[in-house]
Coordinates of C-alpha atoms and ligand atoms in Angstrom, one line a residue:
M209 CA -10.0 -12.5 31.3
R210 CA -7.1 -11.2 29.2
R211 CA -8.2 -7.7 29.9
F212 CA -8.2 -8.3 33.7
L213 CA -4.6 -9.5 33.5
I214 CA -3.3 -6.4 31.6
S215 CA -5.1 -4.1 34.1
I216 CA -3.1 -5.7 37.0
L217 CA 0.1 -5.4 35.2
L218 CA -0.5 -1.7 34.2
L219 CA -1.7 -0.9 37.7
S220 CA 1.6 -2.0 39.2
A221 CA 3.4 0.0 36.4
A222 CA 1.5 3.1 37.5
A223 CA 2.7 2.6 41.0
G224 CA 6.2 2.8 39.6
C225 CA 8.0 1.3 42.5
E226 CA 11.7 1.9 42.0
A227 CA 12.8 -0.6 44.7
N228 CA 11.5 -3.4 42.6
G229 CA 14.1 -2.9 40.0
P230 CA 14.1 -3.5 36.4
A231 CA 11.4 -6.1 36.4
D232 CA 8.7 -3.3 36.8
A233 CA 10.1 -1.7 33.6
E234 CA 8.6 -4.6 31.5
I235 CA 5.2 -4.5 33.2
G236 CA 2.2 -4.6 30.7
L237 CA 4.4 -5.7 27.9
A238 CA 4.5 -9.2 26.4
E239 CA 7.1 -11.6 27.8
G240 CA 10.5 -10.8 26.3
V241 CA 9.5 -7.2 25.3
T242 CA 11.3 -4.5 27.4
A243 CA 10.4 -0.8 27.5
E244 CA 13.7 0.0 25.6
D245 CA 13.0 -2.5 22.9
L246 CA 9.6 -1.0 22.4
A247 CA 10.9 2.5 22.3
G248 CA 13.2 1.3 19.5
R249 CA 10.3 -0.2 17.6
V250 CA 8.5 3.2 17.8
A251 CA 11.7 4.9 16.6
Q252 CA 11.6 2.8 13.3
F253 CA 8.7 5.2 12.3
E254 CA 10.0 8.7 11.8
P255 CA 7.4 11.3 12.3
A256 CA 6.5 13.3 8.9
V257 CA 4.1 15.9 8.3
L258 CA 1.6 15.2 5.5
D259 CA 0.7 18.6 4.1
F260 CA -1.3 19.8 1.1
D261 CA -2.1 23.1 -0.5
D262 CA -5.4 24.5 1.1
T263 CA -5.0 28.0 -0.3
V264 CA -6.6 26.8 -3.7
L265 CA -9.6 25.3 -1.9
E266 CA -13.1 26.7 -2.3
P267 CA -15.2 27.1 0.9
W268 CA -17.4 24.2 -0.1
E269 CA -14.4 22.0 -0.6
K270 CA -13.2 22.8 2.9
T271 CA -16.8 21.8 4.2
V272 CA -16.4 18.6 2.3
I273 CA -13.0 17.9 3.9
V274 CA -14.2 18.6 7.4
K275 CA -17.1 16.1 7.1
L276 CA -14.9 13.5 5.5
V277 CA -12.3 13.9 8.3
G278 CA -14.9 12.9 10.7
A279 CA -16.2 10.1 8.5
S280 CA -12.4 8.9 8.3
D281 CA -12.2 8.9 12.1
L282 CA -15.2 6.6 12.2
M283 CA -13.6 4.2 9.6
H284 CA -10.6 4.1 11.9
E285 CA -12.7 3.1 15.0
L286 CA -14.5 0.5 12.7
F287 CA -11.2 -1.0 11.7
A288 CA -9.8 -1.1 15.2
E289 CA -12.9 -3.1 16.1
Q290 CA -12.3 -5.4 13.1
V291 CA -8.7 -6.1 14.4
S292 CA -10.2 -6.9 17.9
A293 CA -13.3 -6.3 19.8
E294 CA -11.1 -5.7 22.8
N295 CA -9.1 -2.9 21.1
E296 CA -11.1 -0.1 22.5
A297 CA -10.9 -1.3 26.1
W298 CA -7.1 -2.0 25.8
G299 CA -6.6 1.7 24.4
E300 CA -8.5 3.2 27.3
E301 CA -6.4 1.2 29.9
L302 CA -3.2 2.2 28.1
A303 CA -4.3 5.9 28.3
G304 CA -4.2 5.6 32.1
L305 CA -0.7 3.9 32.1
S306 CA 2.3 5.6 33.6
G307 CA 5.9 4.4 34.2
P308 CA 8.6 3.0 32.0
G309 CA 7.4 1.9 28.6
A310 CA 4.0 3.6 28.9
D311 CA 4.6 6.2 26.2
A312 CA 6.1 3.7 23.9
A313 CA 3.3 1.3 24.5
R314 CA 0.6 3.9 23.6
A315 CA 2.6 5.0 20.6
Y316 CA 3.2 1.6 19.3
F317 CA -0.4 0.6 20.0
E318 CA -1.5 3.5 17.9
I319 CA 0.8 2.9 15.1
M320 CA -0.1 -0.8 14.9
V321 CA -3.8 -0.2 15.7
G322 CA -3.8 -2.9 18.3
P323 CA -1.2 -4.8 20.5
W324 CA 0.3 -7.0 17.8
D325 CA 3.4 -6.0 15.9
R326 CA 2.7 -5.8 12.2
L327 CA 6.5 -5.7 11.4
Q328 CA 6.9 -9.0 13.4
H329 CA 4.4 -11.5 12.0
D330 CA 1.7 -10.0 14.5
E331 CA 3.7 -11.0 17.6
P332 CA 2.0 -9.4 20.7
F333 CA 4.0 -6.6 22.2
L334 CA 1.6 -6.4 25.1
A335 CA 0.6 -9.2 27.3
V336 CA -2.7 -10.0 25.6
G337 CA -1.8 -13.4 23.8
A338 CA -1.7 -14.2 20.2
K339 CA -3.7 -12.6 17.5
P340 CA -6.6 -14.7 16.2
A341 CA -5.9 -15.5 12.6
G342 CA -9.2 -14.3 11.7
A343 CA -8.7 -10.9 13.6
G344 CA -12.1 -9.9 15.0
Y345 CA -14.0 -10.9 12.0
Y346 CA -14.7 -14.4 13.3
P347 CA -15.2 -15.9 16.9
A348 CA -11.6 -16.2 18.2
D349 CA -11.8 -20.1 18.7
L350 CA -13.3 -20.6 15.2
T351 CA -11.3 -23.0 13.1
K352 CA -11.0 -23.3 9.2
E353 CA -12.5 -26.9 9.6
E354 CA -15.5 -25.8 11.7
F355 CA -16.2 -23.0 9.2
D356 CA -15.9 -25.3 6.2
A357 CA -18.0 -27.9 7.8
W358 CA -20.8 -25.3 8.4
V359 CA -20.7 -24.2 4.8
A360 CA -20.8 -27.7 3.5
A361 CA -23.7 -28.6 5.7
Y362 CA -25.5 -25.3 4.9
P363 CA -24.7 -24.5 1.3
A364 CA -27.3 -21.7 1.4
D365 CA -25.2 -19.8 4.0
K366 CA -22.1 -20.0 1.6
E367 CA -22.6 -16.6 -0.1
A368 CA -23.1 -14.7 3.3
F369 CA -20.3 -16.5 5.1
T370 CA -17.6 -16.0 2.4
G371 CA -18.8 -12.5 1.6
Y372 CA -16.7 -9.4 2.0
F373 CA -19.0 -7.4 4.2
T374 CA -20.2 -9.8 7.0
V375 CA -18.8 -10.9 10.3
I376 CA -19.2 -14.5 11.6
R377 CA -20.7 -14.7 15.0
R378 CA -21.7 -17.8 17.4
E379 CA -25.5 -17.9 18.4
G380 CA -25.6 -20.6 20.9
S381 CA -24.2 -23.7 19.0
E382 CA -24.9 -22.1 15.6
L383 CA -22.8 -19.9 13.4
R384 CA -24.4 -16.7 11.8
A385 CA -23.1 -14.3 9.2
V386 CA -24.0 -10.7 10.3
P387 CA -23.9 -8.1 7.6
Y388 CA -21.6 -5.1 8.5
S389 CA -24.7 -2.8 8.0
E390 CA -26.3 -4.6 11.0
F391 CA -23.2 -5.4 13.0
H392 CA -21.6 -2.0 12.9
R393 CA -24.9 0.0 12.5
A394 CA -24.4 2.9 15.0
K395 CA -21.1 4.0 13.5
L396 CA -22.0 3.4 9.9
E397 CA -25.2 5.5 10.3
Q398 CA -23.0 8.4 11.8
A399 CA -20.6 7.9 8.7
A400 CA -23.5 7.9 6.3
G401 CA -24.8 11.1 7.8
L402 CA -21.4 12.8 7.5
L403 CA -21.2 11.6 3.7
R404 CA -24.6 13.0 3.0
E405 CA -23.7 16.3 4.7
A406 CA -20.5 16.4 2.5
A407 CA -22.7 15.5 -0.6
A408 CA -25.0 18.4 0.2
A409 CA -22.1 20.8 0.3
A410 CA -20.3 19.4 -2.7
Q411 CA -20.5 21.5 -6.0
N412 CA -19.1 18.7 -8.1
A413 CA -22.0 16.3 -9.2
T414 CA -19.8 13.2 -9.6
L415 CA -18.4 13.6 -6.2
A416 CA -21.8 14.2 -4.6
E417 CA -23.0 11.1 -6.3
F418 CA -20.3 8.9 -5.0
L419 CA -20.8 10.2 -1.5
R420 CA -24.5 9.7 -1.6
K421 CA -24.2 6.2 -3.0
R422 CA -21.5 5.3 -0.5
A423 CA -23.7 6.5 2.3
D424 CA -26.5 4.3 1.1
A425 CA -24.1 1.4 0.8
F426 CA -23.1 1.8 4.5
L427 CA -26.8 0.9 5.4
S428 CA -27.7 -1.4 2.6
N429 CA -24.4 -3.4 2.7
D430 CA -24.4 -3.3 -1.2
Y431 CA -21.3 -1.5 -2.4
Y432 CA -21.5 -2.2 -6.1
E433 CA -23.3 1.1 -7.2
S434 CA -21.1 3.3 -5.2
D435 CA -17.9 1.5 -6.4
V436 CA -19.0 2.3 -9.9
A437 CA -19.7 5.9 -8.8
W438 CA -16.2 6.2 -7.4
M439 CA -14.8 5.3 -10.8
D440 CA -16.9 7.9 -12.4
I441 CA -15.6 10.8 -10.2
A442 CA -14.5 13.4 -12.6
D443 CA -12.9 17.0 -12.6
S444 CA -12.9 17.0 -8.8
R445 CA -10.1 18.3 -6.8
I446 CA -11.2 16.1 -3.8
E447 CA -10.8 12.4 -4.3
P448 CA -12.2 10.4 -1.4
T449 CA -11.9 6.6 -1.0
I450 CA -13.8 5.4 1.8
G451 CA -15.4 2.2 2.8
P452 CA -14.4 -1.5 3.2
Y453 CA -11.8 -2.6 0.9
E454 CA -8.8 -4.8 1.4
V455 CA -8.9 -8.4 2.9
Y456 CA -5.4 -8.7 4.2
E457 CA -6.5 -8.3 7.9
D458 CA -8.5 -11.6 7.5
G459 CA -5.5 -14.0 7.9
L460 CA -7.9 -17.0 8.2
F461 CA -9.6 -16.8 4.9
G462 CA -8.9 -13.5 3.2
Y463 CA -12.8 -13.0 2.8
K464 CA -13.5 -9.9 4.9
A465 CA -12.9 -6.4 3.9
A466 CA -11.4 -3.9 6.3
F467 CA -12.7 -0.3 6.8
E468 CA -10.4 2.5 5.6
S469 CA -10.4 5.9 4.2
F470 CA -8.1 8.0 2.0
L471 CA -9.1 11.6 1.8
T472 CA -7.0 13.3 -0.9
V473 CA -6.8 16.3 -3.0
A474 CA -5.5 16.5 -6.5
D475 CA -2.6 18.8 -7.7
A476 CA -3.3 20.6 -10.9
A477 CA 0.4 20.7 -11.9
A478 CA 1.0 17.0 -11.1
S479 CA -2.1 15.9 -13.0
A480 CA -0.9 17.8 -16.0
E481 CA 2.5 16.2 -15.9
L482 CA 1.0 12.8 -15.6
Q483 CA -1.3 13.6 -18.6
R484 CA 1.8 14.7 -20.6
L485 CA 3.5 11.3 -19.8
K486 CA 0.4 9.3 -20.7
D487 CA 0.2 11.0 -24.2
Y488 CA 3.7 9.2 -24.9
L489 CA 2.3 5.7 -24.1
P490 CA 1.4 4.5 -27.6
D491 CA 4.8 5.7 -28.8
L492 CA 6.6 4.1 -25.9
E493 CA 5.0 0.8 -26.7
R494 CA 6.4 1.0 -30.3
Q495 CA 9.8 1.8 -28.9
L496 CA 10.0 -1.1 -26.5
P497 CA 13.3 -2.9 -26.6
I498 CA 12.0 -6.2 -28.0
E499 CA 11.3 -7.7 -31.4
D500 CA 8.4 -5.8 -33.2
R501 CA 6.3 -9.0 -33.4
F502 CA 6.1 -9.0 -29.5
K503 CA 4.8 -5.3 -29.5
N504 CA 1.1 -4.7 -28.8
P505 CA 0.4 -1.3 -30.5
D506 CA -3.5 -2.0 -30.3
R507 CA -3.7 -2.3 -26.5
G508 CA -5.6 0.3 -24.5
F509 CA -3.8 2.9 -22.7
E510 CA -6.6 4.5 -20.8
S511 CA -6.5 3.0 -17.4
P512 CA -7.1 6.1 -15.0
I513 CA -4.3 7.3 -12.7
R514 CA -4.6 10.1 -10.3
V515 CA -1.6 11.9 -8.6
V516 CA -2.8 13.3 -5.2
D517 CA -1.8 14.5 -1.9
E518 CA -3.2 12.7 1.2
V519 CA -5.1 15.0 3.5
Y520 CA -6.1 12.4 6.1
A521 CA -6.4 8.6 6.2
G522 CA -8.1 6.2 8.6
G523 CA -8.6 2.6 9.2
D524 CA -6.6 -0.2 7.6
T525 CA -4.3 2.0 5.6
R526 CA -3.3 3.9 8.7
A527 CA -2.0 0.8 10.4
G528 CA 1.8 -0.1 10.3
V529 CA 3.7 0.6 7.1
Q530 CA 2.1 3.4 4.9
T531 CA 1.1 2.7 1.4
T532 CA 2.3 5.1 -1.4
A533 CA -0.3 4.1 -4.0
F534 CA -3.5 2.0 -4.2
N535 CA -5.5 0.4 -7.0
L536 CA -9.2 -0.1 -6.5
P537 CA -12.1 -1.2 -6.6
N538 CA -11.6 -4.9 -5.9
D539 CA -15.1 -5.9 -7.0
A540 CA -14.5 -7.9 -10.2
R541 CA -17.8 -6.9 -11.7
V542 CA -16.8 -3.1 -11.5
V543 CA -13.4 -3.8 -12.7
E544 CA -14.8 -5.7 -15.9
E545 CA -17.2 -2.8 -16.5
K546 CA -15.1 0.2 -15.7
G547 CA -11.5 -0.8 -15.2
S548 CA -9.7 0.2 -12.0
K549 CA -8.1 3.4 -10.8
K550 CA -4.7 4.0 -9.5
V551 CA -4.3 6.6 -7.0
M552 CA -0.6 7.7 -6.2
L553 CA 0.0 9.6 -3.0
R554 CA 2.6 12.2 -3.7
N555 CA 3.1 13.7 -0.3
V556 CA 3.4 10.3 1.3
S557 CA 6.0 9.5 -1.3
R558 CA 7.7 12.7 -0.6
A559 CA 7.8 11.9 3.1
K560 CA 9.3 8.5 2.6
F561 CA 11.8 9.9 0.1
D562 CA 13.0 12.5 2.7
K563 CA 13.0 10.3 5.7
I564 CA 14.0 6.9 4.3
L565 CA 15.2 6.9 0.8
T566 CA 17.6 10.0 1.0
P567 CA 19.4 8.5 4.2
I568 CA 19.8 5.2 2.4
G569 CA 21.4 7.0 -0.6
R570 CA 23.7 8.8 1.7
T571 CA 24.7 5.6 3.6
L572 CA 25.3 3.3 0.6
L573 CA 25.9 5.4 -2.6
A574 CA 29.0 7.2 -3.4
E575 CA 28.9 10.9 -2.6
E576 CA 28.7 12.1 -6.3
L577 CA 25.8 9.6 -6.9
A578 CA 24.0 10.3 -3.6
A579 CA 24.2 14.1 -4.4
Q580 CA 22.3 13.6 -7.6
V581 CA 19.2 12.0 -6.0
A582 CA 16.3 14.4 -6.1
F583 CA 12.5 14.1 -5.4
Q584 CA 10.9 15.1 -8.6
P585 CA 13.0 12.8 -10.9
W586 CA 12.6 10.0 -8.5
F587 CA 8.8 10.5 -8.3
T588 CA 8.6 10.7 -12.2
N589 CA 10.5 7.3 -12.1
V590 CA 7.8 5.9 -9.9
V591 CA 5.0 7.2 -12.1
M592 CA 6.8 5.7 -15.1
H593 CA 6.8 2.3 -13.2
E594 CA 3.0 2.5 -13.0
L595 CA 2.5 3.5 -16.6
A596 CA 4.9 0.7 -17.6
H597 CA 2.5 -1.9 -16.1
G598 CA 0.2 -0.9 -19.0
L599 CA 2.8 -1.6 -21.8
G600 CA 4.1 -4.9 -23.2
P601 CA 2.7 -8.5 -23.8
T602 CA -0.6 -9.5 -22.5
T603 CA -1.9 -12.5 -24.3
V604 CA 0.9 -14.7 -25.4
T605 CA 1.8 -18.1 -27.1
T606 CA 3.6 -20.3 -24.6
P607 CA 6.5 -22.7 -25.9
A608 CA 3.9 -25.5 -25.8
G609 CA 1.8 -23.5 -28.3
E610 CA -1.0 -22.5 -26.0
R611 CA -2.6 -19.0 -26.1
M612 CA -3.0 -17.5 -22.7
Q613 CA -2.6 -14.4 -20.4
V614 CA 1.0 -13.8 -19.5
N615 CA 0.2 -14.2 -15.8
R616 CA -1.3 -17.6 -16.4
A617 CA 1.8 -18.7 -18.3
L618 CA 4.4 -17.5 -15.7
R619 CA 2.4 -18.5 -12.7
D620 CA 4.3 -18.1 -9.3
H621 CA 7.0 -16.0 -11.1
Y622 CA 4.6 -13.6 -12.7
S623 CA 4.4 -11.0 -9.9
A624 CA 8.0 -10.6 -9.5
L625 CA 8.7 -10.5 -13.1
E626 CA 5.9 -8.1 -13.7
E627 CA 7.2 -5.6 -11.2
L628 CA 10.7 -6.1 -12.7
K629 CA 9.2 -5.3 -16.2
A630 CA 7.6 -2.1 -14.8
D631 CA 10.7 -0.9 -13.2
V632 CA 13.1 -1.5 -15.9
T633 CA 10.8 -0.6 -18.8
G634 CA 9.8 2.5 -17.0
L635 CA 13.5 3.4 -16.7
H636 CA 14.1 2.7 -20.2
N637 CA 11.1 4.9 -21.2
L638 CA 12.7 7.7 -19.4
T639 CA 15.8 7.5 -21.7
V640 CA 13.7 7.3 -24.7
L641 CA 11.7 10.5 -23.5
S642 CA 15.1 12.2 -22.6
G643 CA 16.3 11.4 -26.1
Q644 CA 13.2 13.3 -27.4
G645 CA 14.0 16.4 -25.2
V646 CA 11.1 15.6 -22.7
F647 CA 13.7 15.5 -19.8
D648 CA 17.1 16.8 -19.6
D649 CA 20.2 14.9 -18.8
T650 CA 20.5 16.1 -15.2
F651 CA 16.9 14.9 -14.7
L652 CA 17.6 11.5 -16.3
R653 CA 20.7 10.9 -14.2
A654 CA 19.1 12.0 -11.1
A655 CA 16.1 9.5 -11.8
F656 CA 18.7 6.7 -12.2
A657 CA 20.6 7.6 -9.1
G658 CA 17.4 7.6 -7.1
H659 CA 16.6 4.3 -8.5
L660 CA 19.9 2.8 -7.2
A661 CA 19.1 3.9 -3.8
D662 CA 15.7 2.5 -4.3
L663 CA 17.2 -1.0 -5.0
F664 CA 18.5 -1.1 -1.4
R665 CA 15.4 0.2 0.2
A666 CA 13.2 -2.4 -1.6
V667 CA 15.5 -5.4 -0.8
R668 CA 15.9 -4.3 2.7
F669 CA 12.8 -6.3 3.7
G670 CA 13.6 -9.4 2.0
A671 CA 13.0 -10.9 -1.4
S672 CA 10.0 -12.9 -0.6
E673 CA 7.7 -10.3 -1.9
A674 CA 7.3 -9.3 -5.5
H675 CA 8.8 -5.8 -5.3
G676 CA 11.7 -7.1 -3.1
K677 CA 12.6 -9.8 -5.6
A678 CA 12.2 -7.4 -8.6
N679 CA 14.8 -5.0 -7.0
L680 CA 17.1 -7.9 -6.2
I681 CA 17.2 -9.2 -9.6
Q682 CA 18.1 -5.7 -10.8
Y683 CA 20.9 -5.4 -8.3
N684 CA 22.4 -8.8 -9.2
W685 CA 22.2 -8.0 -12.8
L686 CA 23.9 -4.7 -12.5
R687 CA 26.6 -6.3 -10.3
E688 CA 27.1 -9.1 -12.8
K689 CA 27.7 -6.6 -15.6
N690 CA 29.9 -4.7 -13.2
V691 CA 28.3 -1.4 -13.9
L692 CA 27.4 -1.0 -10.1
Q693 CA 30.8 -1.3 -8.1
P694 CA 31.7 -1.4 -4.6
A695 CA 33.8 1.6 -3.5
G696 CA 34.8 1.2 0.0
A697 CA 31.8 1.1 2.1
T698 CA 29.6 2.5 -0.8
W699 CA 28.7 1.7 -4.3
T700 CA 29.6 3.7 -7.3
A701 CA 28.3 3.5 -10.9
D702 CA 28.7 4.8 -14.4
L703 CA 25.1 5.9 -15.0
G704 CA 25.5 5.7 -18.8
A705 CA 26.6 2.1 -18.4
V706 CA 23.7 1.5 -15.9
M707 CA 21.2 2.7 -18.6
T708 CA 22.5 0.3 -21.0
A709 CA 22.3 -2.6 -18.5
I710 CA 18.8 -1.8 -17.7
R711 CA 17.8 -1.6 -21.3
E712 CA 19.3 -5.1 -21.8
L713 CA 17.4 -6.2 -18.7
A714 CA 14.1 -4.9 -20.1
T715 CA 14.7 -6.8 -23.3
E716 CA 15.3 -10.0 -21.3
V717 CA 12.1 -9.7 -19.0
L718 CA 9.9 -8.4 -21.8
T719 CA 10.9 -11.4 -23.9
I720 CA 10.3 -13.8 -21.1
E721 CA 6.8 -12.3 -20.7
A722 CA 6.2 -12.2 -24.6
T723 CA 7.2 -15.9 -24.9
G724 CA 5.2 -17.0 -21.8
D725 CA 8.3 -19.3 -21.1
Y726 CA 7.9 -20.6 -17.7
E727 CA 11.2 -22.5 -17.7
R728 CA 13.2 -19.5 -18.8
A729 CA 11.5 -17.4 -16.1
A730 CA 12.3 -19.9 -13.4
A731 CA 16.0 -20.3 -14.4
F732 CA 16.2 -16.4 -14.6
V733 CA 14.6 -16.0 -11.1
A734 CA 16.9 -18.8 -9.7
R735 CA 20.0 -17.1 -11.1
Y736 CA 19.3 -13.5 -10.1
G737 CA 16.9 -13.7 -7.2
S738 CA 19.0 -14.3 -4.1
V739 CA 20.7 -12.1 -1.5
G740 CA 24.6 -12.6 -1.6
A741 CA 26.9 -11.8 1.2
E742 CA 28.0 -8.5 -0.2
L743 CA 24.4 -7.2 -0.3
Q744 CA 23.6 -8.7 3.0
S745 CA 26.4 -6.7 4.7
A746 CA 25.2 -3.6 2.9
L747 CA 21.8 -4.0 4.3
G748 CA 23.2 -4.4 7.7
R749 CA 24.6 -0.9 7.5
L750 CA 21.0 0.3 7.2
N751 CA 20.0 -1.0 10.6
G752 CA 19.6 2.3 12.4
L753 CA 17.6 4.0 9.7
P754 CA 13.9 4.4 9.9
V755 CA 11.7 1.8 8.5
D756 CA 8.8 3.8 7.7
I757 CA 7.0 7.3 8.4
R758 CA 4.6 8.1 11.3
Q759 CA 2.0 10.3 9.8
V760 CA 1.3 13.8 11.3
Y761 CA -1.7 15.1 9.5
A762 CA -1.4 18.9 8.8
V763 CA -5.1 19.0 8.2
R764 CA -5.7 18.7 11.9
E765 CA -4.2 22.2 12.5
K766 CA -5.6 23.6 9.3
L767 CA -9.1 22.7 10.4
A768 CA -8.9 25.0 13.3
G769 CA -8.2 28.0 11.0
W770 CA -11.0 27.3 8.5
N771 CA -14.3 28.9 9.0
Ligands
ZN195 ZN1 4.2 -2.2 -9.7

């Protein structure tokens, strides 16, 4: 029925009857959405080429990439189906659309992977009605109550119903959990075939092992072994991540995993730089700006991090705002056994640095500060943030005398404070390393100037999310200490004084974590965690700047030149 409606609307748009006036310009779009408005939403995403170095690739590596690009496209189709069973038909109808708003409708549909705006709480921008909370994973009319009642009545169904890798369907008056391997059989067989072909070409045994086991998982619906094999990929330039992973698309329960793919290649120089930084971690733990009794010199420093360039991506991760890093797998059994792996996407970070962070710096920082912002110091700071998550207190004694993990002690304030800790401890660590001659003064100052631009970038989307709040606290702290100062329409700072203030903030947040003091955490967040009028007006000046990038994959052209 909904599809019929959109067809009629689009048909009249194709007729493009000028005499009918502006009403026609809004045809096919959701009520209240104009062609102009939609074009503006598309323009929030600045096109950026994601390139990588293919001159170093062996012929077999190119073969693996060709196969995995194909498999990634299948992940994308599968994800589009998970968003809505009607996505494919809507996409076909949009392809035939002409008239005002047609290009914008197609572009935004592609960016959002569907007709709902991921930047506006999933409001529809096409006239298709509201998005079901459970996306395409459940019957659109299924309520939580009905689901819960079924599981209560049939406890034997619970595991399958709440599992990551099943969809829920109606069969007559009954509900049934259908494994992905059955429900998406045809596409998963194709994907498994491509992974096996890639494995056959691969001259790295650990890479081949992952690809073969993942192919098996697509057909068996059991992902455990292949998640373990993913953790074991070693000495491979190609680092693929492919399968069902995150559960955010399931807004009903957060049970169902969305298909996605990150096809990436490691960069030797970036990996060497990362290893060099990791070697300093035990020393950096000893030099944390907290009392010695809170330091944790025996903790492990070995969680794997990769710095890679994204060659191609598909599915969940390609929709809406692009991620610059991910941490997988999600299966707690694998994490217990093997830990998890953090993958940082350098070229995606670079694109966001060029298209978003640099313009923000030019808009809100005084010229001499903005001029110091540079990619490599900024990116090293991002890496230091990730490494800093692995430093500092873990198990703590609360004021009530209980021993517990710091996240249990700080509860709802933990996420924001842990992000804050990683930011300011990472920055502090840069100053320590700089003092040891690892970085020079220009690099250090550039990293801090880039971080100041980042404060505004992160706060731009609100302080409800952990990273936003962590940056807001830093902004308010630096303003309170008056080391970040308004200068006309911009901000200026004495970077040396900023470094001191950041170290003091690191002492504060590390001590809150080390003492597991929930009351102190709550008071601290209440004092520094809100957006004042001064900051609000600054953020208003960013309105015309892009919100995110729109990926243009260089591999698509490169493929044509590979033989
Ligand atoms: Zn973090």
